[in-house]
Amino acid sequence: MGEFRNLFSGQSKGKRNLLSLVAILLIAMVVVGVFSNMKRWRQPMKVIQWDIKNYYAYLPAVFIYGDHGLEFTREDPEFFGDKFWPIPTPSGGLVIVTSMGLAILYLPFFLMGHLAAWFTGAEMNGFSPPYAFFLVLSSLFYVIIGLFALRKVLLKYFSDGITAITLLAMFFATNLLFYTAHEGPMSHAYNFALFAIFMLLTIQWHEKPGVKNSLMLGLLAGLIVLVRPTNIVLLVFFVLYDVKSFNELKLRIVFLGRKYNLVLFMAVAAFLVWLPQMLYWKSVSGHWLYYSYKEEEGFFFGNPQIIRGLFSYRKGWLLYTPIMGFALLGIALLWKYRRAFFWPIFLFTVINIYVVLSWWSWWYGGGFGQRAFIESYALLAIPFATLLYAAGKWRKGVQRLLVTLTFLLMVHGIFQTAQYHYGAIHWDSMNKTTYWASFGRVKPLPGFYEAIDPPDYDLATKGIHGVIKREKPNYQVLESFVFDMETFDASGQFVLSENGKPQLNVGMALFDEKAYDGEHSLKLGRLTEQNISLSIPVQAGEQWVVSVKRNAPWFNGALVLTGDGGADFYKDIRIGLPAARLGWDSLSLQVEIPGEEVTKLKVILRSTGRLNTCFDDLRIEKVKKLSP
């Protein structure tokens, strides 16, 4: 017990601090392992995709095609159309949507890729595997540098043990893992690193301000804002670090006034970083400053989606990254244990949440979790570490419990990363039904994509947040068989449809008093029949809709449709849409009979696990689509 306390209490004494080094090494090994197994760079456009196309576009445009105006893309739209996504300016030019901050960070690795392409004989067009390989590698490089900077900050105030746990938690229990190992060239891993370095340089500047660290801070601040303009919120940390009261705030303002020459030096350095961007905008649009996003894309500062952004099933930050709940709790503890960080981190967090969740697409398009918060993990590592430290001063075992929960959340984070990779977590359309259907499962259940709720992007650009309404079935019922599970023959083995034919052979299945309508439902499970079925004569080209009400824990139970012998077509659904009664949902499938070789439609109700599943109101309908 004493050894545990020594490991996680106090602060670093300047020893070797091997645990935190091992933590960073472990992170690097995991990421390299993922890189090695996935080998996504062999298909470069799986790396250079979505927003990355825009971040990256500056480099091949300037260094390979010699045309920052992208006029060359007009000459061969078939080749360049999926590689560059510029938008037209009012003057007729083409502008890259994003600013060039990430391109600056990509540049050394782009040049290595260009050299590797020449050396290996690959195409030197900016889009062959060597370029993608080094682009993927760049995210790991910057994250490791950021982790070392964060480690240096943490060791000033906490023990090696707390530092190690914090580094591991910020990586494995969050979506930083995904945005380093899978979609690394997105901006988030780079921003995390830049934030960590900025925090370290800020502390060093306030301890000993000088020309050298002023230059570094200015250049870094300019680059951070150039990568993502809303990152300007981070300047709060520089101004308020180690300010503990209103009187100290006044003293800080006076201090910065006395150091005006260094502050001005920083501002000039930041401006120099932005100068190429301003020259680029002037060249392609005629304006020194240019809003390159679509006109309808912007912020709704009067209508921030705070509750949705933090807690919703779609992209709730604290739902998909629960370790950050510990970090937010730790902010309150900063006042007692690490007061120098309280005001800068508290105000940064409040303002950052407000700004991030005021964006028109508060879920930030496709992605894993609330990716726009990843950069802030560098700052939030401080209150998280403070919580671990404070726990060691409370009752015995509290710190052990907190460390145990942290490791469990790391496992949870890794598991969720796998879920997102395999599709059990959707990129923008999760809801309560699909979240709990996927809980504990790596791959999505059948019916997952029928049950999601895609956001309405057009409405969101107007500040209205809703989902795309599902179209109601538009067809005429030609023939119908309905089994309400209330009518059966004298033997009790056959459930009768409303018109007496066909009959559903239930075998040893049980009737349950739990019912959607009426008094009974059909119960399938481990101790009864697990599958029941019936076949309907069909002809080629006919369209059939089959639906059933289901009551089952953890989405146990499925509706399955097959053709003759089960080989001609196969449809399976396990995730249903909410029905009108608590505990029940609706499974529904529509099929078109594919050919003359299929003469029977087989309808199967199936218990898919060890728990009982109740079915009610089975409807089998031959339909005819109506014109809209």
XYZ file of C-alpha atoms in Angstrom:
628
model
C 0.000 0.000 0.000
C 2.831 2.360 0.858
C 4.525 1.753 -2.489
C 1.269 2.584 -4.291
C 0.982 5.872 -2.402
C 4.571 6.791 -3.161
C 3.994 6.078 -6.820
C 0.916 8.292 -7.136
C 1.500 11.073 -4.629
C 3.688 14.136 -4.439
C 5.469 15.329 -7.545
C 8.486 14.337 -9.579
C 11.796 14.695 -7.774
C 13.846 14.825 -10.939
C 14.595 11.106 -11.010
C 14.480 8.927 -14.075
C 10.677 8.878 -14.248
C 10.648 5.633 -16.191
C 6.911 4.965 -15.908
C 5.946 7.997 -17.983
C 8.604 7.131 -20.575
C 7.253 3.587 -20.780
C 3.741 5.004 -21.226
C 4.849 7.024 -24.263
C 6.743 4.034 -25.649
C 3.625 1.874 -25.262
C 1.534 4.434 -27.107
C 4.070 4.559 -29.950
C 4.194 0.760 -30.188
C 0.401 0.487 -30.366
C 0.144 3.101 -33.096
C 2.963 1.545 -35.122
C 1.243 -1.822 -34.743
C -1.995 -0.392 -36.094
C -0.139 1.263 -38.980
C 1.604 -2.020 -39.810
C -1.572 -4.069 -39.787
C -3.850 -1.651 -41.627
C -1.412 -0.509 -44.343
C -3.965 2.046 -45.532
C -1.234 4.002 -47.324
C -1.222 1.322 -50.040
C -4.491 2.911 -51.182
C -3.534 6.598 -50.880
C -7.031 7.996 -51.355
C -8.085 6.159 -48.197
C -5.564 8.388 -46.415
C -5.987 11.598 -48.418
C -9.747 11.825 -47.991
C -12.441 14.167 -46.698
C -10.990 17.239 -44.941
C -7.446 15.959 -45.490
C -7.816 16.648 -49.229
C -8.069 20.353 -48.446
C -5.324 20.447 -45.806
C -2.965 18.594 -48.140
C -3.880 20.330 -51.407
C -1.400 23.202 -50.968
C 1.617 20.878 -51.150
C 1.179 19.084 -54.494
C -0.286 22.266 -55.986
C 2.838 24.292 -55.169
C 5.689 21.759 -55.148
C 4.595 19.420 -57.958
C 2.224 21.307 -60.259
C 3.579 24.811 -59.604
C 0.124 26.387 -59.537
C -1.325 27.502 -56.219
C -4.385 28.761 -58.105
C -5.270 25.151 -59.056
C -5.963 26.003 -62.695
C -4.303 22.711 -63.641
C -7.238 20.848 -62.070
C -9.554 22.260 -64.765
C -7.420 20.679 -67.486
C -7.856 17.098 -66.263
C -10.966 16.933 -64.070
C -11.166 13.149 -64.414
C -7.830 12.680 -62.607
C -7.919 15.652 -60.243
C -11.637 15.687 -59.487
C -11.418 13.350 -56.468
C -8.059 14.737 -55.294
C -8.751 18.480 -55.009
C -11.921 20.026 -53.625
C -11.554 23.791 -54.205
C -14.500 26.136 -54.347
C -14.889 29.038 -56.805
C -14.367 32.612 -55.674
C -16.551 35.516 -56.844
C -13.700 36.560 -59.139
C -13.683 33.173 -60.898
C -10.621 31.726 -59.177
C -10.361 28.549 -57.148
C -9.633 28.598 -53.425
C -8.727 25.800 -51.026
C -11.343 25.779 -48.274
C -9.063 25.276 -45.280
C -6.114 27.398 -44.200
C -2.576 26.119 -44.734
C -1.510 25.426 -41.142
C -1.599 21.659 -41.502
C 0.182 21.838 -44.855
C 3.111 23.466 -43.032
C 3.160 20.567 -40.561
C 2.813 18.027 -43.376
C 5.626 19.621 -45.425
C 8.707 17.697 -44.096
C 6.858 14.403 -44.532
C 5.573 15.380 -47.964
C 9.163 16.006 -49.038
C 10.226 12.637 -47.625
C 7.377 11.025 -49.557
C 8.458 12.827 -52.722
C 12.024 11.564 -52.266
C 10.789 8.049 -51.535
C 8.619 8.111 -54.677
C 11.672 9.052 -56.764
C 13.817 6.396 -55.076
C 11.250 3.584 -55.455
C 10.021 4.505 -58.914
C 6.507 5.335 -57.737
C 4.504 8.063 -59.439
C 5.715 11.481 -58.291
C 2.277 13.070 -58.518
C 1.638 13.618 -54.795
C -0.891 10.808 -54.573
C 1.062 7.547 -54.738
C 1.722 5.249 -51.726
C 5.007 6.860 -50.548
C 3.241 10.193 -50.000
C 0.423 8.523 -48.079
C 2.853 6.487 -45.974
C 4.788 9.509 -44.731
C 1.587 11.505 -44.266
C 0.249 8.789 -41.958
C 3.588 8.655 -40.142
C 3.501 12.401 -39.503
C 0.588 12.171 -37.059
C 2.473 9.718 -34.839
C 5.577 11.930 -34.937
C 3.716 15.024 -33.769
C 1.674 13.196 -31.140
C 4.812 11.693 -29.601
C 6.402 15.152 -29.456
C 3.220 16.476 -27.878
C 3.212 13.678 -25.305
C 6.803 14.463 -24.348
C 5.893 18.134 -23.915
C 2.850 17.206 -21.838
C 4.960 14.791 -19.784
C 7.412 17.592 -19.012
C 4.575 19.815 -17.792
C 2.989 17.085 -15.681
C 6.264 16.094 -14.022
C 6.671 19.649 -12.717
C 3.552 19.202 -10.587
C 2.849 15.469 -10.219
C 4.570 12.165 -9.577
C 5.836 9.894 -12.316
C 2.990 7.455 -11.617
C 0.256 10.062 -12.011
C 1.995 11.388 -15.120
C 2.121 7.922 -16.691
C -1.546 7.179 -15.946
C -2.584 10.578 -17.281
C -0.678 10.160 -20.551
C -2.162 6.709 -21.089
C -5.675 7.925 -20.252
C -5.516 10.950 -22.569
C -4.598 8.621 -25.422
C -6.293 5.261 -24.932
C -9.481 6.400 -23.174
C -10.247 9.078 -25.771
C -10.722 9.417 -29.509
C -7.136 10.677 -29.810
C -6.212 7.027 -30.366
C -8.429 6.845 -33.455
C -7.237 10.183 -34.808
C -3.622 9.127 -34.485
C -3.703 5.496 -35.556
C -6.547 5.446 -38.085
C -7.301 8.911 -39.437
C -4.079 10.513 -38.281
C -3.748 13.189 -40.979
C -6.897 14.914 -39.716
C -6.086 18.055 -37.744
C -6.759 16.775 -34.228
C -3.588 14.861 -33.393
C -1.494 17.802 -34.598
C -3.543 20.296 -32.610
C -3.174 18.162 -29.476
C 0.603 18.266 -29.896
C 0.649 22.010 -30.573
C -1.508 22.709 -27.510
C 0.798 20.655 -25.279
C 3.899 22.448 -26.567
C 2.182 25.838 -26.196
C 1.338 25.045 -22.590
C 4.956 24.105 -21.860
C 6.373 27.217 -23.553
C 3.858 29.440 -21.751
C 4.973 28.125 -18.361
C 8.622 28.594 -19.310
C 7.983 32.126 -20.632
C 6.283 33.249 -17.430
C 9.147 31.796 -15.400
C 11.794 33.490 -17.547
C 10.584 35.726 -20.387
C 13.091 36.313 -23.149
C 13.544 36.894 -26.864
C 14.071 33.255 -27.787
C 11.014 31.821 -26.075
C 8.956 34.845 -27.175
C 9.854 34.061 -30.787
C 8.942 30.397 -30.318
C 5.646 31.241 -28.622
C 4.718 33.751 -31.323
C 5.461 31.360 -34.165
C 3.622 28.551 -32.390
C 0.585 30.709 -31.603
C 0.388 31.814 -35.225
C 0.607 28.226 -36.424
C -2.026 27.000 -33.933
C -4.514 29.624 -35.134
C -3.575 28.983 -38.775
C -4.380 25.287 -38.368
C -7.795 26.147 -36.930
C -8.761 29.810 -36.425
C -11.026 29.080 -33.429
C -7.899 27.854 -31.621
C -7.314 31.505 -30.775
C -9.217 30.695 -27.568
C -5.974 29.083 -26.352
C -4.464 32.546 -25.813
C -6.544 32.665 -22.619
C -4.064 30.195 -21.154
C -1.093 32.439 -21.935
C -2.683 35.535 -20.403
C -4.089 33.906 -17.266
C -1.530 31.256 -16.339
C -0.603 31.606 -12.644
C -3.182 34.351 -12.112
C -4.983 33.483 -8.870
C -7.015 36.608 -8.088
C -8.333 39.853 -9.533
C -5.390 41.762 -8.047
C -3.003 39.324 -9.730
C -4.856 39.870 -12.987
C -4.170 43.594 -12.725
C -0.522 42.828 -11.965
C -0.397 40.522 -15.007
C -1.708 43.267 -17.257
C 0.922 45.639 -15.875
C 3.603 42.961 -16.324
C 2.643 42.372 -19.967
C 2.661 46.132 -20.487
C 6.210 46.326 -19.185
C 7.183 43.448 -21.468
C 5.460 45.097 -24.419
C 8.551 44.631 -26.574
C 8.412 40.838 -26.107
C 4.634 40.752 -26.573
C 4.991 42.805 -29.761
C 7.759 40.444 -30.887
C 5.385 37.508 -30.397
C 2.638 39.270 -32.358
C 4.990 39.964 -35.267
C 6.167 36.348 -35.288
C 2.532 35.147 -35.342
C 1.765 37.557 -38.192
C 4.700 36.214 -40.214
C 3.216 32.724 -39.976
C -0.057 34.078 -41.322
C 1.500 36.184 -44.089
C 1.717 33.351 -46.697
C -1.954 32.575 -46.102
C -2.925 36.201 -46.600
C -0.839 36.415 -49.778
C -2.521 33.254 -51.055
C -6.001 34.620 -50.382
C -5.098 37.928 -52.045
C -3.838 36.051 -55.100
C -6.853 33.786 -55.634
C -9.691 35.980 -54.331
C -8.457 39.575 -54.333
C -8.888 39.868 -50.554
C -6.257 39.727 -47.820
C -8.712 37.960 -45.531
C -11.218 35.611 -47.122
C -13.952 33.398 -45.653
C -13.482 30.315 -47.793
C -16.269 28.170 -46.341
C -19.680 28.106 -47.949
C -21.810 31.142 -47.153
C -24.358 29.084 -45.209
C -21.714 27.454 -42.996
C -21.111 29.434 -39.848
C -21.633 29.823 -36.113
C -24.879 30.248 -34.215
C -23.571 31.889 -31.075
C -27.106 32.608 -29.929
C -28.062 28.944 -30.142
C -25.147 26.736 -29.008
C -25.989 23.035 -28.766
C -24.359 22.474 -25.371
C -26.595 19.671 -24.077
C -26.576 17.784 -27.376
C -22.851 18.255 -27.806
C -22.039 16.928 -24.347
C -24.596 14.188 -23.799
C -26.482 13.150 -26.946
C -26.314 9.694 -28.461
C -25.359 11.244 -31.790
C -22.005 12.652 -30.702
C -22.157 13.439 -26.992
C -18.611 14.231 -25.847
C -19.046 12.807 -22.360
C -20.978 9.789 -23.660
C -18.271 8.684 -26.085
C -15.329 10.009 -24.064
C -16.441 9.536 -20.432
C -12.877 9.926 -19.099
C -13.310 13.647 -19.765
C -15.952 13.699 -17.049
C -13.127 13.037 -14.576
C -11.110 15.847 -16.128
C -13.999 18.304 -15.811
C -14.462 17.318 -12.151
C -10.762 17.908 -11.651
C -11.088 21.547 -12.716
C -12.817 22.349 -9.414
C -9.923 20.734 -7.530
C -7.378 22.966 -9.263
C -8.370 25.815 -6.970
C -7.119 23.916 -3.920
C -4.228 21.889 -5.317
C -2.898 23.588 -8.486
C -4.344 27.102 -8.396
C -2.009 28.455 -11.075
C -4.027 26.450 -13.613
C -7.551 27.094 -12.335
C -8.543 30.289 -14.133
C -6.793 29.628 -17.483
C -8.163 26.076 -17.803
C -11.607 26.890 -16.406
C -12.164 29.869 -18.709
C -10.600 28.126 -21.704
C -12.886 25.110 -21.210
C -16.048 27.186 -20.849
C -15.285 29.369 -23.867
C -14.071 26.436 -25.951
C -17.211 24.372 -25.291
C -19.358 27.377 -26.193
C -17.479 28.141 -29.422
C -17.104 24.531 -30.586
C -20.776 23.714 -30.037
C -21.983 26.924 -31.688
C -20.822 25.672 -35.105
C -23.740 24.929 -37.428
C -22.795 21.240 -37.556
C -22.221 20.788 -33.833
C -21.437 17.087 -34.457
C -18.740 18.137 -36.990
C -19.847 15.902 -39.833
C -18.552 12.373 -39.981
C -16.188 11.272 -37.254
C -15.671 9.372 -34.041
C -17.042 11.225 -31.034
C -16.707 14.973 -30.563
C -13.431 15.241 -32.450
C -13.295 19.041 -32.167
C -12.440 18.697 -28.453
C -9.366 16.475 -28.939
C -6.896 19.355 -28.889
C -8.172 20.427 -25.468
C -7.112 17.090 -23.933
C -3.619 18.540 -23.527
C -4.939 21.180 -21.132
C -7.502 18.898 -19.499
C -4.731 16.456 -18.620
C -3.846 18.862 -15.783
C -7.193 18.669 -13.933
C -7.359 14.932 -14.587
C -3.950 14.465 -12.963
C -5.069 16.765 -10.136
C -8.054 14.484 -9.484
C -5.718 11.488 -9.223
C -3.464 13.440 -6.875
C -6.343 14.655 -4.694
C -7.798 11.148 -4.484
C -4.586 10.033 -2.830
C -5.228 12.503 -0.025
C -8.766 11.283 0.653
C -9.894 7.972 2.118
C -7.817 4.848 1.653
C -8.635 3.064 -1.557
C -10.185 6.053 -3.351
C -7.121 6.527 -5.518
C -6.947 2.802 -6.237
C -10.587 2.866 -7.306
C -10.018 5.886 -9.531
C -6.968 4.302 -11.168
C -8.947 1.093 -11.722
C -11.809 3.027 -13.320
C -9.293 4.857 -15.491
C -7.881 1.587 -16.813
C -11.413 0.294 -17.447
C -12.163 3.447 -19.421
C -8.970 2.892 -21.421
C -10.262 -0.566 -22.354
C -13.615 1.031 -23.157
C -11.909 3.630 -25.361
C -9.945 1.000 -27.264
C -13.093 -1.104 -27.685
C -15.091 1.874 -28.957
C -12.323 2.635 -31.434
C -12.724 -0.909 -32.789
C -16.508 -0.444 -32.847
C -16.167 2.709 -34.925
C -13.703 1.032 -37.269
C -16.057 -1.898 -37.890
C -19.195 0.226 -38.117
C -20.956 -0.498 -34.803
C -20.722 3.233 -34.048
C -21.998 5.359 -36.926
C -20.101 8.441 -38.036
C -22.968 10.930 -37.618
C -26.331 9.196 -37.105
C -26.307 7.339 -33.790
C -29.403 7.334 -31.586
C -30.477 5.619 -28.388
C -31.609 2.486 -30.220
C -28.428 1.974 -32.218
C -26.151 2.916 -29.304
C -27.556 0.231 -27.024
C -27.880 -2.248 -29.880
C -24.131 -1.914 -30.454
C -23.163 -1.815 -26.787
C -20.655 -4.599 -26.180
C -20.556 -5.560 -29.861
C -17.690 -4.822 -32.241
C -19.739 -5.137 -35.429
C -23.235 -3.761 -36.112
C -26.287 -5.974 -35.925
C -28.428 -6.528 -39.025
C -30.817 -3.616 -39.301
C -28.345 -1.116 -37.849
C -28.396 1.141 -40.907
C -32.183 1.030 -41.107
C -32.451 2.264 -37.502
C -30.003 5.201 -37.537
C -31.162 8.846 -37.571
C -29.201 10.848 -40.168
C -29.022 14.555 -39.266
C -30.622 17.036 -41.610
C -27.624 19.049 -42.806
C -29.708 21.528 -44.789
C -31.765 22.476 -41.743
C -28.620 22.637 -39.593
C -27.174 25.380 -41.789
C -30.213 27.432 -40.725
C -29.656 26.680 -37.036
C -32.450 24.099 -36.882
C -31.411 20.679 -35.634
C -33.400 17.590 -36.549
C -33.143 14.293 -38.366
C -34.052 13.349 -41.907
C -37.589 12.035 -41.743
C -38.043 8.509 -42.971
C -40.415 8.237 -45.891
C -43.611 6.447 -45.049
C -44.254 3.282 -47.075
C -46.063 4.170 -50.269
C -47.698 1.009 -51.466
C -51.016 -0.762 -51.861
C -51.583 -4.013 -49.969
C -52.727 -6.730 -52.389
C -52.763 -9.705 -50.047
C -52.231 -9.929 -46.296
C -51.646 -12.603 -43.657
C -51.753 -11.433 -40.037
C -50.867 -13.539 -36.994
C -51.956 -11.859 -33.757
C -50.810 -14.843 -31.630
C -54.327 -15.093 -30.193
C -55.905 -17.694 -32.474
C -54.597 -21.261 -32.688
C -55.912 -24.739 -33.498
C -57.136 -27.319 -30.996
C -53.684 -28.904 -30.624
C -52.125 -25.564 -29.713
C -49.298 -26.241 -32.168
C -50.478 -23.989 -35.010
C -51.178 -20.262 -34.778
C -53.840 -19.269 -37.289
C -53.834 -16.138 -39.374
C -56.912 -13.937 -39.525
C -58.206 -15.717 -42.634
C -57.174 -19.190 -41.415
C -54.369 -19.702 -43.930
C -51.482 -20.150 -43.768
C -50.771 -21.641 -40.349
C -47.696 -20.954 -38.228
C -46.216 -24.108 -36.686
C -44.958 -23.019 -33.266
C -43.719 -26.436 -32.129
C -42.683 -26.276 -28.482
C -42.791 -22.473 -28.330
C -44.687 -20.963 -25.410
C -47.415 -18.358 -25.278
C -46.613 -15.506 -22.937
C -48.956 -13.138 -21.148
C -46.706 -10.262 -22.238
C -48.363 -8.984 -25.409
C -48.222 -6.025 -27.755
C -51.919 -6.398 -28.525
C -54.402 -8.810 -27.026
C -53.468 -11.261 -24.290
C -50.614 -13.345 -25.687
C -47.351 -13.223 -27.577
C -45.109 -16.011 -28.810
C -42.034 -16.661 -26.670
C -38.876 -18.165 -28.177
C -35.741 -18.938 -26.235
C -33.202 -21.396 -24.933
C -35.767 -23.606 -23.138
C -38.361 -23.478 -25.923
C -38.195 -23.331 -29.698
C -35.471 -20.983 -30.913
C -36.770 -20.724 -34.480
C -40.212 -20.941 -36.023
C -41.055 -20.422 -39.671
C -43.630 -20.672 -42.432
C -43.476 -20.500 -46.205
C -45.639 -18.465 -48.600
C -45.974 -19.310 -52.327
C -44.539 -16.428 -54.383
C -43.771 -15.505 -57.990
C -40.926 -13.601 -59.606
C -41.201 -9.818 -59.378
C -43.656 -9.775 -56.482
C -42.930 -7.443 -53.601
C -43.545 -8.528 -50.035
C -43.371 -6.632 -46.743
C -42.979 -8.611 -43.520
C -43.147 -6.984 -40.090
C -43.429 -8.133 -36.478
C -43.474 -6.614 -33.001
C -40.675 -7.785 -30.694
C -39.973 -7.574 -26.975
C -36.446 -8.681 -26.101
C -33.501 -7.566 -23.970
C -30.334 -6.439 -25.763
C -31.928 -6.790 -29.202
C -32.127 -10.547 -28.928
C -34.335 -11.982 -31.646
C -34.396 -11.524 -35.407
C -36.708 -11.486 -38.392
C -35.234 -13.430 -41.309
C -36.495 -13.871 -44.873
C -35.075 -16.445 -47.297
C -36.009 -18.007 -50.605
C -36.234 -21.685 -51.462
C -33.438 -23.524 -49.653
C -32.278 -20.262 -48.095
C -29.756 -19.671 -50.887
C -31.557 -17.491 -53.400
C -31.793 -14.412 -51.203
C -31.341 -13.702 -47.527
C -32.520 -10.787 -45.403
C -31.904 -10.491 -41.663
C -32.847 -7.709 -39.270
C -32.299 -7.456 -35.519
C -32.444 -3.729 -34.777
C -35.976 -2.398 -34.874
C -37.639 0.971 -34.730
C -39.484 2.065 -31.574
C -43.082 0.894 -31.407
C -46.011 2.445 -29.592
C -45.566 0.518 -26.347
C -42.786 0.478 -23.802
C -40.482 -2.491 -24.280
C -41.645 -3.311 -27.803
C -40.052 -2.418 -31.115
C -40.858 -3.157 -34.748
C -38.861 -5.289 -37.166
C -39.711 -4.855 -40.828
C -38.252 -6.151 -44.100
C -39.239 -5.591 -47.724
C -38.120 -7.907 -50.533
C -38.678 -8.341 -54.240
C -38.759 -11.941 -55.448
C -35.640 -12.122 -57.636
C -36.471 -14.792 -60.217
C -38.563 -17.781 -61.245
C -36.258 -20.121 -59.307
C -37.698 -18.738 -56.068
C -41.153 -20.172 -55.531
C -41.528 -19.773 -51.778
C -40.832 -16.982 -49.332
C -39.735 -18.398 -45.985
C -40.410 -16.207 -42.950
C -38.384 -17.035 -39.839
C -38.734 -15.663 -36.310
C -35.541 -16.424 -34.422
C -34.224 -16.160 -30.885
C -30.591 -15.146 -31.334
C -29.319 -15.575 -27.796
C -29.924 -17.251 -24.476
C -32.569 -14.788 -23.340
C -36.250 -15.119 -24.225
C -37.722 -13.144 -27.102
C -41.421 -12.392 -27.466
C -43.007 -11.809 -30.885
C -46.472 -10.479 -31.635
C -48.520 -9.224 -34.583
C -46.650 -10.877 -37.443
C -47.798 -9.351 -40.751
C -46.940 -10.787 -44.181
C -48.179 -8.599 -47.035
C -47.906 -8.697 -50.806
C -47.754 -5.088 -51.949
C -47.646 -2.899 -55.019
C -45.622 0.291 -55.023
C -47.564 3.439 -55.776
C -46.217 6.399 -57.692
C -45.115 9.268 -55.434
